[in-house]
XYZ file of C-alpha atoms in Angstrom:
683
model
C -41.059 -7.045 -14.500
C -39.566 -9.712 -12.258
C -37.838 -8.258 -9.155
C -34.089 -8.983 -9.137
C -34.316 -10.939 -5.903
C -36.751 -13.388 -7.550
C -34.374 -14.256 -10.385
C -32.836 -17.680 -9.836
C -29.105 -17.786 -10.673
C -27.820 -20.496 -13.002
C -24.660 -22.051 -11.489
C -23.178 -23.092 -14.833
C -23.484 -19.627 -16.330
C -22.128 -18.002 -13.175
C -19.066 -20.280 -13.202
C -18.473 -19.570 -16.893
C -18.499 -15.786 -16.466
C -16.446 -16.094 -13.303
C -13.767 -17.992 -15.234
C -13.795 -15.353 -17.983
C -13.359 -12.593 -15.380
C -10.445 -14.430 -13.732
C -8.702 -15.014 -17.066
C -9.043 -11.373 -18.125
C -7.841 -10.099 -14.756
C -4.836 -12.418 -14.698
C -3.956 -11.351 -18.234
C -4.113 -7.679 -17.270
C -1.947 -8.334 -14.221
C 0.686 -10.460 -15.934
C 0.983 -8.517 -19.191
C 2.565 -5.402 -17.665
C 4.943 -7.613 -15.706
C 6.249 -9.385 -18.748
C 6.333 -6.316 -20.976
C 8.002 -3.831 -18.690
C 11.696 -3.253 -19.270
C 12.394 -2.082 -15.729
C 11.189 -3.455 -12.398
C 8.559 -1.833 -10.256
C 9.986 0.946 -8.197
C 9.775 0.729 -4.409
C 6.699 2.446 -3.057
C 6.979 5.703 -1.140
C 9.248 8.514 -2.301
C 12.608 6.705 -2.250
C 15.901 8.096 -3.538
C 16.136 7.853 -7.331
C 19.196 9.856 -8.395
C 20.974 13.094 -7.610
C 23.478 15.723 -8.730
C 26.153 15.140 -7.507
C 25.559 11.412 -7.785
C 25.727 9.162 -4.740
C 29.400 8.418 -3.961
C 30.582 10.929 -6.584
C 34.242 12.077 -6.466
C 34.728 15.665 -7.588
C 38.082 17.311 -8.451
C 39.814 19.315 -5.757
C 38.564 22.880 -5.543
C 35.483 22.164 -7.677
C 32.797 21.747 -5.039
C 29.178 21.892 -6.234
C 27.120 25.049 -5.775
C 23.929 23.112 -5.153
C 22.633 19.592 -4.519
C 19.571 18.296 -6.385
C 17.864 15.031 -5.493
C 15.130 13.222 -7.428
C 12.745 10.733 -5.801
C 10.649 7.886 -7.171
C 7.330 9.610 -6.401
C 5.997 13.113 -6.362
C 6.689 14.764 -3.024
C 5.092 17.434 -0.879
C 7.916 19.973 -1.100
C 6.551 22.126 1.733
C 7.099 19.214 4.141
C 10.332 17.823 2.639
C 13.910 18.964 3.134
C 17.531 18.480 2.066
C 20.500 19.066 4.399
C 24.248 18.832 3.707
C 26.711 18.036 6.513
C 30.498 17.758 6.626
C 32.548 15.170 8.484
C 32.688 17.381 11.604
C 28.889 17.166 11.833
C 28.464 20.777 10.825
C 25.629 21.734 8.530
C 27.078 23.539 5.498
C 24.123 24.201 3.179
C 22.367 27.581 2.978
C 19.170 26.192 4.597
C 17.061 27.064 1.553
C 15.831 23.591 0.590
C 13.040 23.972 -1.968
C 11.253 22.321 -4.881
C 12.685 22.401 -8.374
C 10.331 24.585 -10.447
C 8.149 22.455 -12.681
C 9.365 19.137 -11.263
C 7.291 17.571 -8.452
C 9.852 14.772 -8.009
C 12.885 16.859 -7.016
C 14.352 18.987 -4.221
C 17.325 21.345 -4.422
C 19.447 23.116 -1.802
C 22.238 25.663 -2.369
C 25.764 25.410 -0.993
C 28.118 28.292 -0.136
C 30.866 29.204 -2.628
C 34.399 27.902 -2.149
C 33.337 24.875 -0.113
C 36.553 23.203 1.112
C 37.647 19.757 -0.009
C 36.345 16.845 2.017
C 33.552 14.319 2.393
C 29.945 15.478 2.662
C 26.719 13.709 3.562
C 23.340 14.703 2.114
C 20.366 13.976 4.374
C 16.844 14.014 2.986
C 13.431 13.767 4.552
C 10.358 13.730 2.338
C 6.628 13.100 2.405
C 5.089 11.365 -0.599
C 2.311 13.293 -2.330
C 0.895 9.944 -3.490
C 0.329 7.997 -0.274
C 1.430 10.416 2.474
C 4.234 8.217 3.851
C 7.536 9.721 4.964
C 11.050 8.562 4.029
C 14.390 9.605 5.558
C 17.740 8.681 4.022
C 21.215 9.859 3.069
C 24.059 9.575 0.579
C 27.534 11.081 0.292
C 30.055 12.591 -2.086
C 33.704 13.680 -1.886
C 35.459 16.807 -3.114
C 39.171 16.132 -3.696
C 41.054 13.205 -2.221
C 40.010 11.211 0.804
C 37.524 8.497 1.692
C 33.799 8.663 1.106
C 31.531 9.283 4.107
C 30.043 6.185 5.694
C 26.804 6.414 3.798
C 26.304 3.022 2.215
C 24.893 1.659 5.475
C 22.333 4.458 5.580
C 21.426 3.837 1.956
C 20.994 0.145 2.598
C 18.720 0.777 5.560
C 16.775 3.405 3.641
C 16.130 1.187 0.646
C 15.115 -1.797 2.752
C 11.406 -2.200 3.597
C 10.671 -0.084 6.627
C 8.103 -0.062 9.407
C 8.708 3.598 10.266
C 5.095 4.475 9.374
C 3.719 1.634 11.509
C 2.396 2.871 14.853
C -0.764 2.656 16.941
C -2.048 6.026 15.723
C -1.722 5.109 12.041
C -3.215 1.610 12.443
C -6.134 2.840 14.602
C -7.050 5.663 12.223
C -6.896 3.430 9.151
C -8.853 0.644 10.893
C -11.589 3.056 11.990
C -11.897 4.504 8.482
C -12.127 1.108 6.787
C -14.531 -0.222 9.429
C -16.764 2.846 9.055
C -16.801 2.567 5.263
C -17.666 -1.136 5.369
C -20.407 -0.642 7.941
C -21.845 2.379 6.112
C -22.111 0.366 2.890
C -23.390 -2.737 4.658
C -26.436 -1.093 6.276
C -28.322 -0.105 3.072
C -27.236 -3.348 1.411
C -28.668 -5.362 4.300
C -31.934 -3.428 4.342
C -32.454 -3.251 0.562
C -31.092 -6.595 -0.638
C -31.334 -8.932 2.369
C -34.080 -7.884 4.782
C -36.649 -6.427 2.377
C -36.751 -9.307 -0.193
C -36.253 -11.887 2.561
C -39.298 -10.640 4.487
C -41.363 -10.287 1.302
C -40.740 -13.947 0.540
C -42.264 -15.257 3.782
C -44.736 -12.485 4.664
C -47.738 -14.735 4.009
C -46.357 -17.445 6.322
C -45.332 -15.312 9.322
C -47.697 -13.706 11.807
C -48.588 -10.155 10.749
C -48.484 -8.279 14.098
C -45.230 -9.878 15.227
C -43.541 -9.224 11.887
C -44.720 -5.601 11.922
C -43.283 -5.183 15.434
C -39.978 -6.666 14.256
C -39.890 -4.202 11.338
C -40.585 -1.224 13.610
C -37.806 -2.280 15.977
C -35.470 -2.796 13.019
C -36.172 0.749 11.810
C -35.334 2.259 15.203
C -32.167 0.191 15.553
C -31.113 1.020 11.988
C -31.302 4.754 12.657
C -29.213 4.395 15.809
C -26.764 2.103 13.992
C -26.404 4.619 11.161
C -25.708 7.348 13.722
C -22.986 5.220 15.345
C -21.427 4.493 11.941
C -21.295 8.166 10.970
C -19.786 9.078 14.347
C -17.100 6.384 13.943
C -16.383 7.443 10.358
C -16.106 11.106 11.370
C -13.797 10.205 14.253
C -11.630 8.117 11.910
C -11.517 10.991 9.434
C -10.363 13.411 12.159
C -7.828 10.898 13.515
C -6.306 10.315 10.089
C -6.170 14.048 9.400
C -4.368 14.552 12.719
C -1.929 11.720 12.000
C -1.145 12.844 8.461
C -0.759 16.461 9.592
C 1.695 15.292 12.245
C 3.636 13.383 9.567
C 3.710 16.504 7.402
C 4.547 19.139 9.994
C 5.657 17.371 13.181
C 2.953 19.324 15.043
C 0.135 17.919 17.142
C -3.398 18.815 15.960
C -3.859 21.504 18.635
C -0.481 23.016 17.785
C -1.360 22.942 14.109
C -4.564 24.923 14.667
C -2.468 27.805 16.005
C -0.112 27.707 12.992
C -2.165 29.190 10.178
C 0.649 29.042 7.610
C 1.311 25.343 8.155
C -2.415 24.581 8.183
C -2.779 26.377 4.857
C 0.094 24.381 3.352
C -1.549 21.110 4.421
C -4.930 22.121 3.016
C -3.318 23.002 -0.333
C -1.487 19.651 -0.536
C -2.861 16.661 -2.410
C -3.777 15.021 0.880
C -5.555 18.212 1.998
C -7.641 18.352 -1.179
C -8.734 14.724 -0.777
C -9.335 15.369 2.927
C -11.679 18.298 2.133
C -13.486 16.203 -0.489
C -14.077 13.480 2.123
C -15.355 16.116 4.536
C -17.916 17.292 1.966
C -19.049 13.706 1.324
C -19.361 13.056 5.070
C -21.499 16.162 5.471
C -23.798 14.901 2.711
C -24.018 11.523 4.506
C -25.005 13.350 7.712
C -27.709 15.174 5.726
C -29.062 11.827 4.516
C -29.197 10.608 8.115
C -31.119 13.756 9.131
C -33.673 13.168 6.382
C -33.983 9.495 7.292
C -34.522 10.421 10.935
C -37.651 12.400 10.057
C -39.371 9.400 8.459
C -41.095 6.997 10.816
C -42.249 4.255 8.461
C -40.810 2.605 5.375
C -37.682 4.709 5.469
C -35.566 2.036 3.766
C -37.640 2.700 0.626
C -36.810 6.434 0.744
C -34.271 8.122 -1.511
C -31.995 9.307 1.375
C -31.096 5.695 2.199
C -30.574 4.813 -1.459
C -28.619 8.041 -1.879
C -26.073 6.754 0.609
C -24.823 4.169 -1.906
C -23.232 6.599 -4.429
C -21.847 8.665 -1.531
C -20.230 5.513 -0.142
C -18.685 4.776 -3.536
C -17.154 8.269 -3.663
C -15.863 7.947 -0.088
C -14.171 4.671 -1.020
C -12.637 6.298 -4.097
C -11.181 9.033 -1.862
C -9.816 6.307 0.419
C -7.959 4.454 -2.346
C -6.516 7.694 -3.767
C -4.284 7.826 -0.661
C -3.305 4.151 -0.838
C -0.282 2.203 -2.106
C -2.142 1.687 -5.388
C -2.143 5.429 -6.125
C 1.643 5.568 -5.641
C 2.415 2.630 -7.927
C 3.710 2.918 -11.479
C 0.781 0.627 -12.381
C -1.818 2.875 -10.773
C -4.197 2.538 -13.744
C -4.458 -1.183 -12.965
C -4.032 -1.162 -9.190
C -6.497 1.662 -8.416
C -9.524 -0.155 -9.920
C -8.403 -3.367 -8.214
C -8.072 -1.568 -4.885
C -11.514 0.023 -5.282
C -13.037 -3.326 -6.254
C -11.338 -4.918 -3.251
C -12.817 -2.305 -0.903
C -16.302 -2.534 -2.464
C -16.328 -6.332 -2.162
C -15.131 -6.092 1.463
C -17.950 -3.678 2.267
C -20.572 -5.852 0.571
C -19.513 -8.914 2.566
C -18.187 -7.667 5.895
C -20.381 -4.561 6.103
C -23.578 -6.551 5.476
C -22.375 -9.173 7.966
C -21.935 -6.505 10.664
C -25.440 -5.136 9.984
C -26.853 -8.658 10.250
C -25.071 -9.213 13.587
C -26.310 -5.925 15.076
C -29.880 -5.804 13.724
C -31.107 -9.373 13.245
C -31.112 -10.885 16.802
C -33.302 -8.100 18.321
C -35.683 -8.305 15.367
C -35.975 -12.097 15.725
C -36.840 -11.702 19.390
C -40.075 -9.923 18.409
C -41.377 -13.064 16.699
C -43.321 -15.502 18.865
C -41.264 -18.576 19.846
C -42.671 -22.020 19.136
C -44.490 -20.957 15.951
C -41.650 -21.538 13.511
C -41.723 -17.901 12.376
C -38.132 -17.320 13.508
C -36.938 -20.339 11.551
C -38.748 -19.225 8.368
C -37.457 -15.648 8.579
C -33.913 -16.716 9.421
C -33.827 -19.294 6.604
C -35.008 -16.677 4.102
C -32.478 -14.046 5.270
C -29.547 -16.491 5.270
C -30.363 -17.412 1.689
C -30.468 -13.744 0.635
C -27.236 -12.947 2.473
C -25.432 -15.943 0.934
C -26.389 -14.773 -2.561
C -24.817 -11.396 -1.814
C -21.781 -12.768 0.043
C -20.615 -15.424 -2.442
C -19.876 -13.096 -5.402
C -18.416 -10.548 -2.960
C -16.009 -13.144 -1.560
C -14.990 -14.261 -5.054
C -14.320 -10.670 -6.150
C -12.479 -10.003 -2.893
C -10.208 -13.011 -3.394
C -9.576 -12.127 -7.042
C -8.789 -8.447 -6.430
C -6.664 -9.184 -3.353
C -4.742 -11.936 -5.112
C -3.979 -9.759 -8.129
C -2.865 -6.872 -5.917
C -0.516 -9.186 -4.028
C 0.815 -10.531 -7.337
C 1.629 -7.003 -8.498
C 2.997 -5.605 -5.222
C 5.056 -8.571 -3.999
C 8.296 -9.195 -5.923
C 8.531 -12.886 -4.974
C 7.052 -15.593 -2.770
C 10.076 -15.297 -0.476
C 9.019 -11.740 0.432
C 5.942 -13.203 2.165
C 8.316 -14.384 4.890
C 11.232 -11.973 4.649
C 9.277 -8.672 4.786
C 6.940 -7.121 7.350
C 4.431 -6.427 4.582
C 4.488 -10.059 3.464
C 3.987 -11.377 6.993
C 1.056 -9.002 7.526
C -0.408 -10.210 4.226
C -0.073 -13.804 5.411
C -1.915 -12.894 8.614
C -4.663 -11.260 6.577
C -4.925 -14.367 4.391
C -5.268 -16.637 7.436
C -7.961 -14.405 8.955
C -9.747 -14.340 5.596
C -9.632 -18.144 5.404
C -11.051 -18.477 8.939
C -13.817 -15.987 8.144
C -14.569 -17.881 4.945
C -14.806 -21.165 6.874
C -17.293 -19.732 9.386
C -19.299 -18.182 6.556
C -19.400 -21.494 4.700
C -20.737 -23.235 7.829
C -23.531 -20.671 8.136
C -24.349 -20.349 4.444
C -23.994 -23.922 3.228
C -24.691 -26.062 6.322
C -26.957 -24.213 8.740
C -28.849 -22.229 6.062
C -29.957 -25.216 3.915
C -30.904 -27.204 7.045
C -33.087 -24.333 8.286
C -34.767 -24.030 4.876
C -35.465 -27.759 4.909
C -37.077 -27.501 8.356
C -39.049 -24.405 7.330
C -40.724 -26.343 4.476
C -41.926 -29.203 6.704
C -45.482 -28.796 8.058
C -44.862 -31.200 10.931
C -44.616 -29.199 14.175
C -42.352 -31.720 15.880
C -39.893 -31.996 12.985
C -40.399 -28.709 11.168
C -39.812 -25.002 11.747
C -41.046 -25.073 15.347
C -39.009 -28.111 16.440
C -36.245 -28.220 19.042
C -33.774 -28.960 16.231
C -34.692 -25.665 14.554
C -34.189 -23.823 17.851
C -30.724 -25.335 18.307
C -29.775 -24.364 14.752
C -30.946 -20.792 15.390
C -28.758 -20.486 18.480
C -25.829 -22.100 16.665
C -26.205 -19.610 13.825
C -26.224 -16.618 16.197
C -23.058 -17.852 17.943
C -21.310 -18.607 14.652
C -22.195 -15.265 13.108
C -20.907 -13.447 16.187
C -17.656 -15.359 15.813
C -17.591 -14.199 12.187
C -17.936 -10.630 13.424
C -14.966 -10.966 15.790
C -12.773 -12.416 13.023
C -13.953 -9.691 10.626
C -12.902 -6.963 13.088
C -9.510 -8.664 13.502
C -9.170 -8.865 9.722
C -9.774 -5.114 9.420
C -7.121 -4.464 12.095
C -4.631 -6.429 9.990
C -5.688 -4.344 6.973
C -4.858 -1.240 9.021
C -1.391 -2.667 9.684
C -0.957 -3.636 6.036
C -1.811 -0.159 4.721
C 0.698 1.375 7.169
C 3.555 -0.732 5.782
C 5.520 -0.394 2.571
C 5.510 -3.309 0.106
C 9.009 -4.802 -0.235
C 11.447 -3.720 -2.915
C 11.866 -6.112 -5.823
C 14.679 -8.598 -5.365
C 15.201 -8.529 -9.124
C 15.750 -4.797 -9.362
C 17.835 -4.168 -12.469
C 19.003 -0.668 -13.255
C 20.089 0.062 -16.801
C 22.091 3.082 -17.742
C 24.996 4.736 -15.992
C 24.802 6.375 -12.598
C 21.158 5.578 -11.987
C 21.780 5.099 -8.317
C 22.236 2.052 -6.076
C 21.088 -1.384 -7.217
C 19.272 -3.325 -4.504
C 18.487 -7.042 -4.389
C 16.606 -8.889 -1.629
C 15.671 -12.511 -1.184
C 16.763 -15.813 0.320
C 19.608 -18.217 -0.407
C 19.446 -21.468 1.487
C 18.762 -20.737 5.154
C 19.860 -17.083 4.861
C 17.998 -13.924 3.913
C 19.971 -11.157 2.240
C 19.834 -7.488 1.210
C 22.555 -6.822 -1.364
C 23.431 -3.361 -2.672
C 25.769 -2.154 -5.428
C 26.500 1.543 -5.097
C 26.524 3.612 -7.331
C 25.938 0.789 -9.836
C 28.053 2.019 -12.752
C 31.315 1.370 -14.563
C 34.292 1.905 -12.262
C 34.615 1.782 -8.494
C 31.554 0.407 -6.672
C 30.737 -0.443 -3.090
C 29.333 -3.972 -2.669
C 27.526 -4.466 0.652
C 25.261 -7.202 1.968
C 23.145 -7.709 5.090
C 22.768 -11.392 6.052
C 20.382 -12.939 8.594
C 19.877 -16.571 9.539
C 16.573 -18.445 9.640
C 15.765 -17.038 13.095
C 16.279 -13.454 11.948
C 19.583 -12.930 13.789
C 22.495 -11.230 11.984
C 24.915 -13.749 10.528
C 28.293 -13.977 12.275
C 31.126 -15.765 10.463
C 33.877 -17.831 12.024
C 37.587 -17.510 11.253
C 37.365 -20.138 8.500
C 34.199 -18.715 6.910
C 34.074 -16.267 4.013
C 31.754 -14.280 1.768
C 32.780 -14.069 -1.891
C 31.444 -12.131 -4.862
C 32.283 -13.399 -8.350
C 31.886 -10.976 -11.263
C 31.647 -12.337 -14.814
C 31.267 -10.339 -18.026
C 28.851 -12.327 -20.210
C 29.386 -10.365 -23.434
C 33.031 -11.455 -23.808
C 35.630 -13.691 -22.171
C 37.276 -11.672 -19.374
C 37.632 -14.379 -16.766
C 36.089 -14.426 -13.293
C 36.957 -11.652 -10.857
C 36.553 -12.697 -7.227
C 36.067 -10.221 -4.375
C 36.078 -11.003 -0.650
C 33.587 -9.046 1.447
C 34.796 -8.100 4.923
C 32.679 -7.538 8.047
C 31.757 -3.939 8.885
C 32.772 -2.933 12.403
C 29.826 -2.227 14.673
C 27.297 -3.602 12.123
C 26.530 -7.282 12.871
C 25.606 -9.243 9.797
C 26.899 -6.594 7.359
C 29.787 -7.243 4.963
C 31.318 -4.900 2.436
C 34.001 -4.445 -0.218
C 35.037 -1.611 -2.529
C 36.332 -2.738 -5.937
C 36.526 -1.807 -9.613
C 35.478 -5.207 -10.923
C 32.764 -3.748 -13.181
C 35.254 -2.332 -15.640
C 33.089 -1.787 -18.725
C 29.502 -1.429 -19.817
C 27.487 -4.466 -20.843
C 25.858 -7.520 -19.296
C 27.305 -8.817 -16.026
C 26.578 -11.826 -13.850
C 27.363 -11.464 -10.142
C 27.306 -14.477 -7.827
C 27.278 -13.982 -4.057
C 28.635 -17.020 -2.169
C 28.590 -17.687 1.594
C 30.982 -20.366 2.823
C 30.618 -21.634 6.404
C 32.441 -24.474 8.088
C 30.030 -27.385 8.574
C 27.431 -26.001 6.139
C 26.899 -26.330 2.413
C 27.760 -23.255 0.375
C 24.767 -21.042 -0.424
C 24.691 -18.574 -3.294
C 22.548 -16.090 -5.181
C 23.075 -14.903 -8.762
C 22.237 -11.444 -10.104
C 22.124 -10.474 -13.772
C 22.444 -6.764 -14.491
C 23.083 -4.427 -17.372
C 25.520 -1.550 -16.960
C 25.584 1.197 -19.587
C 28.933 2.396 -20.867
C 29.939 5.926 -19.832
C 29.404 8.657 -22.412
C 32.506 9.016 -24.597
C 34.140 12.453 -24.553
C 33.771 14.383 -27.795
C 31.292 11.939 -29.289
C 28.097 12.867 -31.029
C 25.006 13.178 -28.874
C 24.001 9.674 -27.860
C 20.730 10.809 -26.344
C 18.229 13.581 -26.743
C 19.150 16.948 -28.298
C 19.661 19.430 -25.492
C 18.451 22.334 -27.622
C 14.997 21.479 -26.289
C 16.231 22.333 -22.793
C 17.683 25.865 -23.036
C 17.981 26.243 -19.284
C 19.775 22.965 -18.654
C 23.340 24.318 -18.878
C 22.764 27.008 -16.289
C 20.799 24.672 -14.050
C 23.625 22.146 -13.980
C 26.117 24.797 -12.864
C 27.853 23.547 -9.743
C 31.109 25.468 -9.595
C 32.544 23.778 -12.683
C 32.691 25.560 -16.039
C 30.021 23.631 -17.932
C 29.899 25.373 -21.272
C 26.747 25.277 -23.346
C 28.762 24.092 -26.341
C 30.090 21.084 -24.443
C 26.637 20.221 -23.188
C 25.149 20.457 -26.679
C 27.878 18.119 -27.888
C 26.845 15.575 -25.298
C 30.264 15.809 -23.616
C 29.189 15.828 -19.986
C 32.167 13.906 -18.688
C 34.866 16.375 -19.671
C 33.264 19.504 -18.317
C 31.235 18.434 -15.296
C 32.735 15.640 -13.165
C 29.743 15.872 -10.809
C 27.499 14.423 -13.505
C 30.001 12.296 -15.414
C 28.294 9.294 -16.948
C 24.724 10.615 -16.651
C 22.618 10.084 -19.778
C 21.183 13.335 -21.055
C 17.655 11.957 -20.967
C 18.031 11.339 -17.230
C 19.365 14.841 -16.620
C 16.615 16.409 -18.646
C 13.974 14.655 -16.585
C 14.173 17.337 -13.922
C 13.268 20.065 -16.417
C 10.626 18.333 -18.481
């Protein structure tokens, strides 16, 4: 049987199968995008909907008995909380925030009976069970007459991409984990698929004693390198556990050790289960190192070293299960892409790091002036290039598809922190690719050409070969520095939230605020419609100029919003947005322009003296409110026997009215909510 390293690849066949793989991957990525009826939700556990709804107006004397909030991801209820405050900054809830039984997406908190009329603000803080990130936000409602609380600003800030989870602790822990995983995978790959076949190829041409000495030194260095990798990976594991525990509980690691109840809650969480699984895998990796340490010769042919490879794959799987991919609605597509991305990174960068650490000392054991260093280096560069090229192609494919799925538009590359970090990663990747191309396709072929020449003055032992060797060592060290920088940027990227889609379209009544983000001309905008239903809505926009400063308008400038019903001729309704005091760059209006359900086109226009008008157009679908006394327009509520009692909020919601689908007449707190949305909390 021919060893795999002796098989010569056929470039034409490789390019053909590479094209097939790209076409299939692009089809898988684009098909869900074109087929889905709703946009991707923002990552992390953002506000989805609530009872009472955001900005709800309840009749006088009919205050709710509880507040229930649903989020876009499953949450860790033990580390999440709801609070209700009045306008005098007094907390009025019963401080019993808890999970809704059977619904991992929701929280509920009770309110005292006979709550007086007035405006109330609901604050929420949650931790996502999917990716471990925290989100804090608020919304308001009114009982009786009076203005709503000033909550739209908080909603706007909460829905916008945030860097709240970006800090030195998070970035350092994530960087150390990814670096350790890459290095741990790169060591056996270097020994098994670069060094071993590379040495076998030139063993007859290189001096036996010197090569044996180089192999013995490589074995000693490899054991020490493996020890350093496992120490770094264990430290990164502990650092990430400490950071995530602090996110969950607000306690430092030493404080957490003295709080047995909180520690037990963390261990029972989804993060805790994955954390314990990673601990078990790390312990097995340490066992492999102990077995390797006992072997003095030929240990890279032993099963403990080969056994590291499946352990590394499982460790990487545990890593991606706490990533943005796991929290996405397209997790079945993004999780394999994320795992493939990490595996390709480890095969390229991890093997590169092993080559940087282990190869120069091993080369020094070969006698200078004999050409042995040139022959060995030429053979190893060829083997490494064969491993690196497909890894780079897979890395670019997986990373590009992930960016295509997570980024809503090209403009978000500039307008969001996540996009700018992704641009930095792309630039570092391009620089690393350039240095790798110099080594693999310029220096490597030249060294192989010199190694084949028998002439001592012009062959492997020449001064030209020596200069190329030194150039390669310097270039590969530069690759290592760029690779470490690239992994730091990856740590930043995984700490940030991908931006919310600028084409977010919410269908159905009372589904919560509609958010749009993007650019128009030289301005970037975040535009929100709250609550996004028929009737009175708050229209608010944040505007920033090309330098990122909030936009200030002059006395002759204006911001207009034109609302057009596209299903019938109703004319154009024009609204003027006014500046919000104390909020530079923020403009707002409250109007009832969306007067009926159907398809609407909204055009936001900014007029400035001395500038051309800039505008952005938004197409949205608003569902008509449920008609009182009509037949059930949605799902039969007989499947949900506990729904009537669960919706009780101080208003007489009779079971008969609920079964008839007449939610508007009996329960103003949920007026306009489709039954299928209400039933979601009790599925």
